[in-house]
Tab-separated table of C-alpha atoms in Angstrom:
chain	number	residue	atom	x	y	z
A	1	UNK	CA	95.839	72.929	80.431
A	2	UNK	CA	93.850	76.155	80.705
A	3	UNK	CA	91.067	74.651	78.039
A	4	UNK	CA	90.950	71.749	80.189
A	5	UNK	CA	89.919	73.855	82.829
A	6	UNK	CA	87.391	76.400	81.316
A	7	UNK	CA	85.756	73.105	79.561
A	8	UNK	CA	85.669	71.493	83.330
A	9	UNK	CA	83.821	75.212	84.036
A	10	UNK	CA	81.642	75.391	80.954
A	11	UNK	CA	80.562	71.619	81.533
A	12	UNK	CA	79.719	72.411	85.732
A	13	UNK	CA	78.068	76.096	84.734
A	14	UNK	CA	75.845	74.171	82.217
A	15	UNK	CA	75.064	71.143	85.046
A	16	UNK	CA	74.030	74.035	87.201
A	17	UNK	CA	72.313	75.584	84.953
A	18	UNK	CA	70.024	72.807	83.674
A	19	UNK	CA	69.416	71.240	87.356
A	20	UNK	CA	69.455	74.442	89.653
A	21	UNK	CA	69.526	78.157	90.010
A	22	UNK	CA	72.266	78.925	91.247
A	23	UNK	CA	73.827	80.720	88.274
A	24	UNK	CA	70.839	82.922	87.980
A	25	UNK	CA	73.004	85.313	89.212
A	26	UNK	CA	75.318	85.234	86.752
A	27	UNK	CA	73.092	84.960	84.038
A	28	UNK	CA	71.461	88.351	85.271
A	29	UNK	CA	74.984	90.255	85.431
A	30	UNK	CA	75.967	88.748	82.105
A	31	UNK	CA	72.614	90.083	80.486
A	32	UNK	CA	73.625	93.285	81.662
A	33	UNK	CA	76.750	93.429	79.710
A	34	UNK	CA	74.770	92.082	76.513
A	35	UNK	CA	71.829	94.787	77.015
A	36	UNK	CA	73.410	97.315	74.966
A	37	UNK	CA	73.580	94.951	72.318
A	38	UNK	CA	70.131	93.683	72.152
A	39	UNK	CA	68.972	97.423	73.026
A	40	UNK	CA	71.135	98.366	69.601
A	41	UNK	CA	69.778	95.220	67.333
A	42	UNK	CA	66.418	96.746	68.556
A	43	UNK	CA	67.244	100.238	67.633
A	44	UNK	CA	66.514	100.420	63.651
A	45	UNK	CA	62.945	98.812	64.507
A	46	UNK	CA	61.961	100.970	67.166
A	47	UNK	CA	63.034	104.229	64.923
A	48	UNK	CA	60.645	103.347	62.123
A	49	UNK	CA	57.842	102.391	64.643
A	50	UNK	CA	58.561	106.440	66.176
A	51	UNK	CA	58.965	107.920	62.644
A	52	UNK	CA	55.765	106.577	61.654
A	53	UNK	CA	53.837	107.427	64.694
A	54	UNK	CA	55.420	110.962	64.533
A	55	UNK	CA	54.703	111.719	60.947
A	56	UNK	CA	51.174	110.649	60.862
A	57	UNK	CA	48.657	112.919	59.664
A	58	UNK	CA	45.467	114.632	61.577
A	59	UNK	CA	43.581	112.363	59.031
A	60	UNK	CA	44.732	109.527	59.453
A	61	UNK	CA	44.454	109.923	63.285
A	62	UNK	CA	41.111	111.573	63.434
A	63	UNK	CA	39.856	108.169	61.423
A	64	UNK	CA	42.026	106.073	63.636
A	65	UNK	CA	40.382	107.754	66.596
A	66	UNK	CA	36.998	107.256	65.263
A	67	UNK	CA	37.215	103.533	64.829
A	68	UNK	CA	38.869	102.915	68.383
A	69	UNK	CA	36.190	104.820	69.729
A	70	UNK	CA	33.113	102.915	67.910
A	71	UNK	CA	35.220	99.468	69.240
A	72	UNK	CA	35.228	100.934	73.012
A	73	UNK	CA	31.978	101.866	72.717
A	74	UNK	CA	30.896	98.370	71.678
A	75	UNK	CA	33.369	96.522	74.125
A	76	UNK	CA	32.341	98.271	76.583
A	77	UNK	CA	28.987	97.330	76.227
A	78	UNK	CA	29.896	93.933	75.811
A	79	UNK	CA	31.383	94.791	79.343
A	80	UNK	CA	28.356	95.372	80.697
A	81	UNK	CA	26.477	92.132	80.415
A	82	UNK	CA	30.124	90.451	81.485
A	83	UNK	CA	30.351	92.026	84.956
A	84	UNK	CA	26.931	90.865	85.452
A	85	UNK	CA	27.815	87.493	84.272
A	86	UNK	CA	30.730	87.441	86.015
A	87	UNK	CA	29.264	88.514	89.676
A	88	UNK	CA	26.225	85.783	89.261
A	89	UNK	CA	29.301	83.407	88.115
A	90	UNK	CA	31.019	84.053	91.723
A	91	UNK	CA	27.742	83.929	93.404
A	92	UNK	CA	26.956	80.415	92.045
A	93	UNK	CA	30.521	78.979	92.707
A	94	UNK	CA	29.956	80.048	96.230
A	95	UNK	CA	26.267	78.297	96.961
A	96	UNK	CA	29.059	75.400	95.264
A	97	UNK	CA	31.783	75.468	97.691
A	98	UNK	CA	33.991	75.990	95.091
A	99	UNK	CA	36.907	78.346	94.640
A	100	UNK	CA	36.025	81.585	93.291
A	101	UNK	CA	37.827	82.833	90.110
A	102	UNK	CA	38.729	86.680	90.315
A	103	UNK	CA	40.514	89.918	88.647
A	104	UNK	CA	44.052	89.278	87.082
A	105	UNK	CA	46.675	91.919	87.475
A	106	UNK	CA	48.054	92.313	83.788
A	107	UNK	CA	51.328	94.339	82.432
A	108	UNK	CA	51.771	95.455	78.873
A	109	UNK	CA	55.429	94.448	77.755
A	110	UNK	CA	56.800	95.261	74.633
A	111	UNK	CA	58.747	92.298	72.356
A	112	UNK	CA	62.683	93.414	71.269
A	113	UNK	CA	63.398	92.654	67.656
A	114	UNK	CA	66.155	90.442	68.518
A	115	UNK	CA	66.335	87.149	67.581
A	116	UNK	CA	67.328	83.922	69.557
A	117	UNK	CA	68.482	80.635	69.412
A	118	UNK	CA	67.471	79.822	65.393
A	119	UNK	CA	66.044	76.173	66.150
A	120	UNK	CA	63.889	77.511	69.058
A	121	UNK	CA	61.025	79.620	69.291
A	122	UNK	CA	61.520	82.322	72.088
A	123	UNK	CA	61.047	86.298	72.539
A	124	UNK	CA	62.587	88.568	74.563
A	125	UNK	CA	60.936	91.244	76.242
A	126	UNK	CA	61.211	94.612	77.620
A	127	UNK	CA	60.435	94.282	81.429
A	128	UNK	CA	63.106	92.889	84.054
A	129	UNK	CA	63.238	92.646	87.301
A	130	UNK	CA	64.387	95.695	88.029
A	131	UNK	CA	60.834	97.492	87.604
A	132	UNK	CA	58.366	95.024	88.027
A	133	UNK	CA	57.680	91.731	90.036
A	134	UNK	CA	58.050	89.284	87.233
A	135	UNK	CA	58.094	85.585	88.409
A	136	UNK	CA	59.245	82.619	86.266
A	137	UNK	CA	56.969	80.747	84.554
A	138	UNK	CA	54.884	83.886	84.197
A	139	UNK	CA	52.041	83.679	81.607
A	140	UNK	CA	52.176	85.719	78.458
A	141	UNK	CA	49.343	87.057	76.521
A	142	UNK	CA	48.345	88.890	73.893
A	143	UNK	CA	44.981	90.399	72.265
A	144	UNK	CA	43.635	87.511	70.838
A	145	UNK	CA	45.088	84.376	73.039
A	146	UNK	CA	47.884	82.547	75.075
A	147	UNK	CA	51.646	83.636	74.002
A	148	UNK	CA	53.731	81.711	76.054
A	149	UNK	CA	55.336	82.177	79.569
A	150	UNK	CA	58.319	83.681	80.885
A	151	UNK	CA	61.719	81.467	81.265
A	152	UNK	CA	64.289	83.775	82.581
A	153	UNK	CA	63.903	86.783	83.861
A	154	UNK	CA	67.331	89.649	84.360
A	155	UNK	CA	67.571	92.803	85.919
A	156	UNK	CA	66.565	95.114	82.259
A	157	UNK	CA	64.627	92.244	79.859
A	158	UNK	CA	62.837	88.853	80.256
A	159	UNK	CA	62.902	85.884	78.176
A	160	UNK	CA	60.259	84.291	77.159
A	161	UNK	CA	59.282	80.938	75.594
A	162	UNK	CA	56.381	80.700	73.065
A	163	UNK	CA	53.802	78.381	73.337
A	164	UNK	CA	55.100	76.506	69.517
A	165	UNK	CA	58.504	75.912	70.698
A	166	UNK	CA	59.296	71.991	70.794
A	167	UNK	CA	60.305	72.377	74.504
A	168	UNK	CA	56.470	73.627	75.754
A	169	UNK	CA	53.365	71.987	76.598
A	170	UNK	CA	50.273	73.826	77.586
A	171	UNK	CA	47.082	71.922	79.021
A	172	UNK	CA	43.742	73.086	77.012
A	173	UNK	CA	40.506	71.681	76.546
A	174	UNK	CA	38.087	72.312	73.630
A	175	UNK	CA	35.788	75.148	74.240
A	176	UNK	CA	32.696	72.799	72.715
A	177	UNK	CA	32.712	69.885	74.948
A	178	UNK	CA	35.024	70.417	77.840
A	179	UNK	CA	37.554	67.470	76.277
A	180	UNK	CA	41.017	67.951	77.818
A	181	UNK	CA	44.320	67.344	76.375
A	182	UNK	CA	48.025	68.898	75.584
A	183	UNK	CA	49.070	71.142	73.259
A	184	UNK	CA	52.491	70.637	72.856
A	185	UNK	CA	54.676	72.735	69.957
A	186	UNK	CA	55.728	71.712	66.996
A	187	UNK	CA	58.526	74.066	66.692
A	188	UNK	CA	59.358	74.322	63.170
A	189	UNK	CA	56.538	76.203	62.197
A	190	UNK	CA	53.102	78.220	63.693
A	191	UNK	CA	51.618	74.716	64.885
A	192	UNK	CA	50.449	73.051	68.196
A	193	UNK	CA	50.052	69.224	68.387
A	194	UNK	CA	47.512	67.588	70.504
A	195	UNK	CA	48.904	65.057	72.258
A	196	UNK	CA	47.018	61.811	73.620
A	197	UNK	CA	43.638	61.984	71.938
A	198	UNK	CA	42.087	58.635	71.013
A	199	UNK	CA	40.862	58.275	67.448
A	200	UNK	CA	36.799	58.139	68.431
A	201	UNK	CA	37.576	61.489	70.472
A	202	UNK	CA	34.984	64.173	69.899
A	203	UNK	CA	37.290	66.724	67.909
A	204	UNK	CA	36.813	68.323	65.129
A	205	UNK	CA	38.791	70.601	62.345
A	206	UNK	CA	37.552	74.442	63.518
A	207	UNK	CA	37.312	73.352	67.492
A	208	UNK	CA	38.323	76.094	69.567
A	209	UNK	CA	40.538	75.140	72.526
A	210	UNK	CA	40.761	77.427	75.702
A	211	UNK	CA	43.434	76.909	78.609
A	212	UNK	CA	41.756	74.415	81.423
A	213	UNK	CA	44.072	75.960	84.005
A	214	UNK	CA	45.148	72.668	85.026
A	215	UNK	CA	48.706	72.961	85.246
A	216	UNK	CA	48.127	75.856	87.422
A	217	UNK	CA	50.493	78.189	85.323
A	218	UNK	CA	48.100	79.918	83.160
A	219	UNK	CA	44.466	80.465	83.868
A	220	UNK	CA	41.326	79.042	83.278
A	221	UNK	CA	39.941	79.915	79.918
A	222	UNK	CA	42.184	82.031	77.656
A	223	UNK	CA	41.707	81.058	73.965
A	224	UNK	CA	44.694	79.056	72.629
A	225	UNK	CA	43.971	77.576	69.076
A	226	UNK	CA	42.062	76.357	66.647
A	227	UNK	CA	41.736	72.947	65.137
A	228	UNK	CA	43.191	72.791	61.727
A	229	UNK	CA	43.496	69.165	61.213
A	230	UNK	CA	42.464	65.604	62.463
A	231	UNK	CA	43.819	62.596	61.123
A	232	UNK	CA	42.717	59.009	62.589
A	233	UNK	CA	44.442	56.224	61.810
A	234	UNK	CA	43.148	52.922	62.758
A	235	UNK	CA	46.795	51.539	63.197
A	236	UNK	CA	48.001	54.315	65.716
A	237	UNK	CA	47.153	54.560	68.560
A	238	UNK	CA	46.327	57.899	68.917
A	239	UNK	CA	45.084	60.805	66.389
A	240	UNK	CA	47.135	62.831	64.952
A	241	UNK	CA	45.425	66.109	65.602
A	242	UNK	CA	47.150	69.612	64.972
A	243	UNK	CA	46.203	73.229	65.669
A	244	UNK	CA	47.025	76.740	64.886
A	245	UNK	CA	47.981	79.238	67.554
A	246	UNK	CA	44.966	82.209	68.037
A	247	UNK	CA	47.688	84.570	69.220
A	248	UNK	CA	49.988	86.382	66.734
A	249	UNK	CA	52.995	84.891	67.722
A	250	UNK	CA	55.124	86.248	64.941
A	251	UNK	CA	53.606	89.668	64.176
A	252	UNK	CA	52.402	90.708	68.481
A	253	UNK	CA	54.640	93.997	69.381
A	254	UNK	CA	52.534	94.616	72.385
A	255	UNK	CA	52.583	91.529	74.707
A	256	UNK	CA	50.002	91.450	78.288
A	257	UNK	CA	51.975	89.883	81.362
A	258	UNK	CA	49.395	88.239	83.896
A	259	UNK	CA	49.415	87.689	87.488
A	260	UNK	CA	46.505	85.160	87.696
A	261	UNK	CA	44.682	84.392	91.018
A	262	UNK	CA	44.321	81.626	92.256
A	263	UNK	CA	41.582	82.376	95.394
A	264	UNK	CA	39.811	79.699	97.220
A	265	UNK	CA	37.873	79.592	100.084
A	266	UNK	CA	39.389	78.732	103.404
A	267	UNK	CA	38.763	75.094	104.187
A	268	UNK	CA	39.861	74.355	100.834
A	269	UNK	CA	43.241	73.548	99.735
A	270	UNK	CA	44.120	74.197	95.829
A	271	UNK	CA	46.978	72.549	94.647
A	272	UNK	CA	47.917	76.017	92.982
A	273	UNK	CA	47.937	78.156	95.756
A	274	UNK	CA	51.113	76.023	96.450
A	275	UNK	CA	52.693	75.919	93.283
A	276	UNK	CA	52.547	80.001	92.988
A	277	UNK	CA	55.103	80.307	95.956
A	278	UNK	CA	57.646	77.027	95.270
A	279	UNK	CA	57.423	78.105	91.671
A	280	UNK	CA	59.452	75.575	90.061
A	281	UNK	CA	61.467	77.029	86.587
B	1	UNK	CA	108.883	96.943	70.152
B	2	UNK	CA	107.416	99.108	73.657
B	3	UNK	CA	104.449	97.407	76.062
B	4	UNK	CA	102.320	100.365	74.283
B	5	UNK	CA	103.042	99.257	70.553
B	6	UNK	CA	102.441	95.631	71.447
B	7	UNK	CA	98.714	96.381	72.467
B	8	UNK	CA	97.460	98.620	69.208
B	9	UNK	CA	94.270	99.038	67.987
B	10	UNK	CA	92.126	96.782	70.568
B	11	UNK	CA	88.929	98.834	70.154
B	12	UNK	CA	89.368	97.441	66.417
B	13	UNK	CA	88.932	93.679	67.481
B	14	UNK	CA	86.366	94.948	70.437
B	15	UNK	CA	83.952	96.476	67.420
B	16	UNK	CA	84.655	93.405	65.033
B	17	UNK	CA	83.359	91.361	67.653
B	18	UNK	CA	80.469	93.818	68.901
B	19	UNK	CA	79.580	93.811	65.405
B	20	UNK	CA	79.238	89.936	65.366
B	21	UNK	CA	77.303	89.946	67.999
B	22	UNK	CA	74.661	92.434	66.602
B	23	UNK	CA	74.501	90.028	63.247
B	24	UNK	CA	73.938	86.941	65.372
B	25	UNK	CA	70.970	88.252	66.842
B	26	UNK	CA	69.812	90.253	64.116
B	27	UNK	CA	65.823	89.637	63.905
B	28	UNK	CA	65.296	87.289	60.760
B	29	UNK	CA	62.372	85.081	59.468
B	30	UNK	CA	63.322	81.881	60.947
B	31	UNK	CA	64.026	80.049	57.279
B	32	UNK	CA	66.248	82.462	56.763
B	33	UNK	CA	68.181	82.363	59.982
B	34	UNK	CA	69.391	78.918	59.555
B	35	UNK	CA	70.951	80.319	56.896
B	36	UNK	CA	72.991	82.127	58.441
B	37	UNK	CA	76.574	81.894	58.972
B	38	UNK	CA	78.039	82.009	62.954
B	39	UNK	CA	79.482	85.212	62.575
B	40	UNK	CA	80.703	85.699	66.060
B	41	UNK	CA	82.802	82.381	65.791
B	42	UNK	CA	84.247	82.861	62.118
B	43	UNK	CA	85.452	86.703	63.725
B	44	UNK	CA	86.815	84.829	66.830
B	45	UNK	CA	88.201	82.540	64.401
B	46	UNK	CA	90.015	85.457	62.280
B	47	UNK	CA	91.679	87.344	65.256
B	48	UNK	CA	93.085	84.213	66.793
B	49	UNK	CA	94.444	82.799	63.279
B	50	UNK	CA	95.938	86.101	62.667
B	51	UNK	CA	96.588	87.466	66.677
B	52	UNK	CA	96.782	84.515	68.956
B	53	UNK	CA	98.720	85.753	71.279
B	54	UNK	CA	95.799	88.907	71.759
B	55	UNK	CA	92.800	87.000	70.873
B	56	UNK	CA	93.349	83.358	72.556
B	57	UNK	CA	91.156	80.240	74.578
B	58	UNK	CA	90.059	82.226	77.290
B	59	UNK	CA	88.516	85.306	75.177
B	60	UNK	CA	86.819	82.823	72.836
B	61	UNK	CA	85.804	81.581	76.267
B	62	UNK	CA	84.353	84.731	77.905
B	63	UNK	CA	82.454	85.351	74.212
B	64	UNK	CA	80.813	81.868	74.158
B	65	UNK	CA	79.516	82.679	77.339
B	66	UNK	CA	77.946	86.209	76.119
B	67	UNK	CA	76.539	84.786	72.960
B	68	UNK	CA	74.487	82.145	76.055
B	69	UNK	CA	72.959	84.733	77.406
B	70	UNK	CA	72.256	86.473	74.062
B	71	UNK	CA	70.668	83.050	72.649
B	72	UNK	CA	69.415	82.424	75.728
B	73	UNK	CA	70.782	78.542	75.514
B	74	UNK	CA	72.410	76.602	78.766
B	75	UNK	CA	74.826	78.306	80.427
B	76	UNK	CA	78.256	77.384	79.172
B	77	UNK	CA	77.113	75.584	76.409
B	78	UNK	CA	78.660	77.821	73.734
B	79	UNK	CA	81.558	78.983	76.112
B	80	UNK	CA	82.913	75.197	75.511
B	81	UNK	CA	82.244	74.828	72.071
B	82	UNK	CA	83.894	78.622	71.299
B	83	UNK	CA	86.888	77.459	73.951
B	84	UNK	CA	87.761	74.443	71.680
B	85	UNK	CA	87.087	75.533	68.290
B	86	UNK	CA	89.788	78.417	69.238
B	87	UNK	CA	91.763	76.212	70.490
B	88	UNK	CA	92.471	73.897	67.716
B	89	UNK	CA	92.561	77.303	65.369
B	90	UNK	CA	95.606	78.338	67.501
B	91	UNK	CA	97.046	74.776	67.539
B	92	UNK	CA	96.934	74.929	63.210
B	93	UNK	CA	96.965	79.136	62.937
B	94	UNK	CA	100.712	78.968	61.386
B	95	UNK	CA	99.307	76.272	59.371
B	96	UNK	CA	96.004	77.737	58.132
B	97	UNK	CA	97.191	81.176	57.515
B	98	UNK	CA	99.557	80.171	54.382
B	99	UNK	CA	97.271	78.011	52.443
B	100	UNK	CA	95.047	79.714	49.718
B	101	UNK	CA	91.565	81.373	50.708
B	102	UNK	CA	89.462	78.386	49.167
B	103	UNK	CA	91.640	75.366	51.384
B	104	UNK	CA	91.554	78.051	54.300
B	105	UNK	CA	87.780	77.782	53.900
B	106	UNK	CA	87.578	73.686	53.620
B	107	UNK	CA	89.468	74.080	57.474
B	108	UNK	CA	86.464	76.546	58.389
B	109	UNK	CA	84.145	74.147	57.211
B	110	UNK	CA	85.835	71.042	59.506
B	111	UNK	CA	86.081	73.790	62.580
B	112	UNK	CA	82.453	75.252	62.270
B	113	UNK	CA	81.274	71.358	61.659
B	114	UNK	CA	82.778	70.555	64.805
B	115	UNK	CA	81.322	73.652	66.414
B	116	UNK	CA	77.771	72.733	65.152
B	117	UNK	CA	78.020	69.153	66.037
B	118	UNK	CA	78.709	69.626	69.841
B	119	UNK	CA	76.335	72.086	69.904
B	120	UNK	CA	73.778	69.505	68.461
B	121	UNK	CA	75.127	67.087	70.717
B	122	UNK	CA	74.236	69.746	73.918
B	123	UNK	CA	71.116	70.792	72.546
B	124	UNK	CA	70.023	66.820	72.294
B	125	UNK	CA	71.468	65.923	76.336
B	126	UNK	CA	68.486	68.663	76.838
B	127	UNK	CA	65.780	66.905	74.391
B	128	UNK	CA	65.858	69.986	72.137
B	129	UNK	CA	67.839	68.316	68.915
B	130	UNK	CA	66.540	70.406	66.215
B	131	UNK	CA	66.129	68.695	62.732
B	132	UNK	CA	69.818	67.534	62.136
B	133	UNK	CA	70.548	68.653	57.854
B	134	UNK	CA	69.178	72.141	59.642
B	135	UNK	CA	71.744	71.774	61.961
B	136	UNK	CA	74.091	71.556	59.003
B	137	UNK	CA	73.555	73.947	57.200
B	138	UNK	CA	75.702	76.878	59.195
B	139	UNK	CA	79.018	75.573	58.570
B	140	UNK	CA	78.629	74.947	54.897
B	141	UNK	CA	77.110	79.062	54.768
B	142	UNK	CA	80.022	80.116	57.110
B	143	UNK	CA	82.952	78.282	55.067
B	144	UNK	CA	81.188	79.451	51.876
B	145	UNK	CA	81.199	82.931	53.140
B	146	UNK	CA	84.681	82.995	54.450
B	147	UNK	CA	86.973	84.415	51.681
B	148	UNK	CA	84.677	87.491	52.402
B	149	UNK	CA	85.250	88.098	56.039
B	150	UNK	CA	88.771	87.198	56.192
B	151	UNK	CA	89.968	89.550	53.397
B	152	UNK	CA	87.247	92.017	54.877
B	153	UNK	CA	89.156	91.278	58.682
B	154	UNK	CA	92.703	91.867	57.073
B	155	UNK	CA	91.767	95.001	55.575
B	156	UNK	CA	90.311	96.434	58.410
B	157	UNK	CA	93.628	94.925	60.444
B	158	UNK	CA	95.866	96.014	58.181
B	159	UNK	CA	94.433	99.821	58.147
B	160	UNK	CA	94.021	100.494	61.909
B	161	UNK	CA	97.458	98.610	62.406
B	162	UNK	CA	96.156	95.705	65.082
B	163	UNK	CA	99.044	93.529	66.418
């Protein structure tokens, strides 16, 4: 009788869980409870990672500290030419009518060692919403392109969902010619699949693709991947084309979260302006 | 027997199950974490075989529900499979507990296949099926494994005196 009953629960919890929010609630309390868990699966990591900053020597660090400092100096002249390029960028989309593309706030997060659901691929990180003003569907980033985004955010930690796992697809275009498509994961290993491409399409193996910003949850122009192979087949109907994720998703510690903005000039009306507040899971 | 004898040694079973808990989330490569076995369900498994009336349908329950938000899966959806695996151990326990280790683990194997399937079943309602033989590899690790925990379980049971 009473397993009757808590499979009756188990069966409504996951019926609200998969069509509403309602048990976001109880999700958040729950991860609570679990924290101390996670936070001890973490712990062994996070040691080494202190021991080995602690015990460095004044070597080591002066040459560290040397090479940082040569990369800021040449990043930030890089910087230099992209501020211009950026202001004469805003100028031109305004003699355009267009919306203007501005600053994102970013967040660095840090990953916890702990590992999910085996079949699926998804990270959990250190920020919650108890410090910061995470929102779901939140992109992630790190140094050298597109993570993921967030899925479910609790009080201490926020989970995320990585951009190879079976259950994501990301809209990109290829940096070259502007051609748009879907990157959707493959899941079992560190591989994107690009979905819908006819077999004349102009795409080629070493094609960088970029985010187009289309599905108005990550913006315009992050790097995503890069082609690794293109097979056309005469009797399919599309090409089989697959990529490999720029981003470290399997090695990252550090992890940027982004608040992109979407500004636009009055008269006009973007479609993500709207989607930022309703902000569908 | 006093109310104060009857409940011994429940921090025991609370740290078994802690314990569990850290190996199911313990960071692996994923290859290797197919490989693993479902530790928190072949402890759950243990206590009730050997404690039903302690560790029953509504703990297994409660724990299902923890390792969701651990896993970060639907809500619920290992609270049901935990619920009914444990159930159908306390159904057999008096049955399973006096057969030898290696027909004790051919019952794990049926129980953690049953525990793997629904979850496969869940997982697929959703449109996230992973590759099924990779789905099946768990309960053949966790029955192989078996012999281990249980006669590492009884030991620890038998020296802090859980009843």
């Amino acid at each position: 009788m009473r397993l009757i009953l808590l499979l009756v629960l188990s069966i409504t919890l996951m019926t609200l869980d998969y069509r509403t929010d309602t048990v976001r609630s109880i999700r958040a309390g729950l991860s609570v409870i679990v924290y101390p868990v996670q936070y001890l699966v973490d712990l062994p990591g996070s040691f080494i990672r202190w021991t080995a900053d602690t015990f460095v020597t004044r070597g080591t660090l002066q040459e560290e500290n040397a090479t940082l400092r040569t990369q800021n100096q040449i990043l930030k002249a890089q910087l230099q030419k992209f501020t211009f390029i950026e202001a004469e960028n805003v100028h031109l989309r305004e003699l355009l009518q267009s919306s203007k593309r501005v600053g994102e706030r970013m967040l660095i997060a840090e990953l916890l060692s702990v590992d999910l659901d085996p079949f699926r691929r998804q990270v959990v990180i250190n920020k919650g919403s108890m410090n910061d003003d995470l929102y779901v569907s939140q992109p992630l980033l790190d140094a050298e392109g597109v993570m993921g985004k967030i899925v479910h955010i609790y009080p201490l930690t926020s989970t995320a969902i990585l951009i190879t796992d079976p259950d994501h697809s990301l809209p990109v275009q290829v940096a070259r010619n502007g051609l748009r498509t879907i990157a959707v994961g493959a899941g079992s290993d560190n591989q994107l699949e690009l979905l819908y491409l006819p077999n004349n399409a102009d795409i080629q193996i070493g094609d960088e693709l970029i985010t187009s910003g289309l599905g108005c949850v990550f913006p315009a122009g992050y790097p995503v991947a890069r082609v690794t192979a293109v097979n056309t087949n005469p009797s399919l109907p599309f090409a089989q084309v697959l990529a490999e994720p720029t981003a470290k998703l399997d090695r990252s510690r550090e992890v940027l979260l982004v608040w992109p903005s979407h500004a636009s000039l009055p008269e006009m009306q973007t479609p993500c302006s709207r989607t930022q507040e309703e902000d569908a899971p | 027997m006093s109310i104060h004898d009857r409940s011994r040694g429940g921090w025991a079973i609370a740290a078994s199950l802690v314990m569990a808990m850290l190996l199911s989330i313990l960071p692996l490569p994923p290859m290797v974490h197919a490989f693993m076995p479902e530790w928190l369900l072949l402890v759950t498994i243990y206590w009730s075989m050997a404690l039903p009336h302690r560790v029953g349908v509504g703990v297994a329950w409660c724990l299902g529900l923890l390792l969701d938000v651990l896993r970060d899966t639907l809500l619920g959806q290992y609270a049901l499979v935990m619920a009914l695996v444990i159930f159908i151990t306390i159904h057999l326990h008096q049955r399973i507990r006096v057969v030898p280790l290696w027909q004790q683990s051919i019952t794990i194997l049926v129980l953690c296949l049953i525990y793997a399937l629904i979850n496969f079943w869940i997982k697929g309602i959703q449109g996230l099926a992973p590759d099924f033989w990779m789905a099946l590899i768990s309960p053949f690790v966790s029955a192989l494994i078996w012999p281990a925990i249980f006669l590492f379980m009884r030991n620890l049971r038998r020296y802090y005196q859980v009843n």
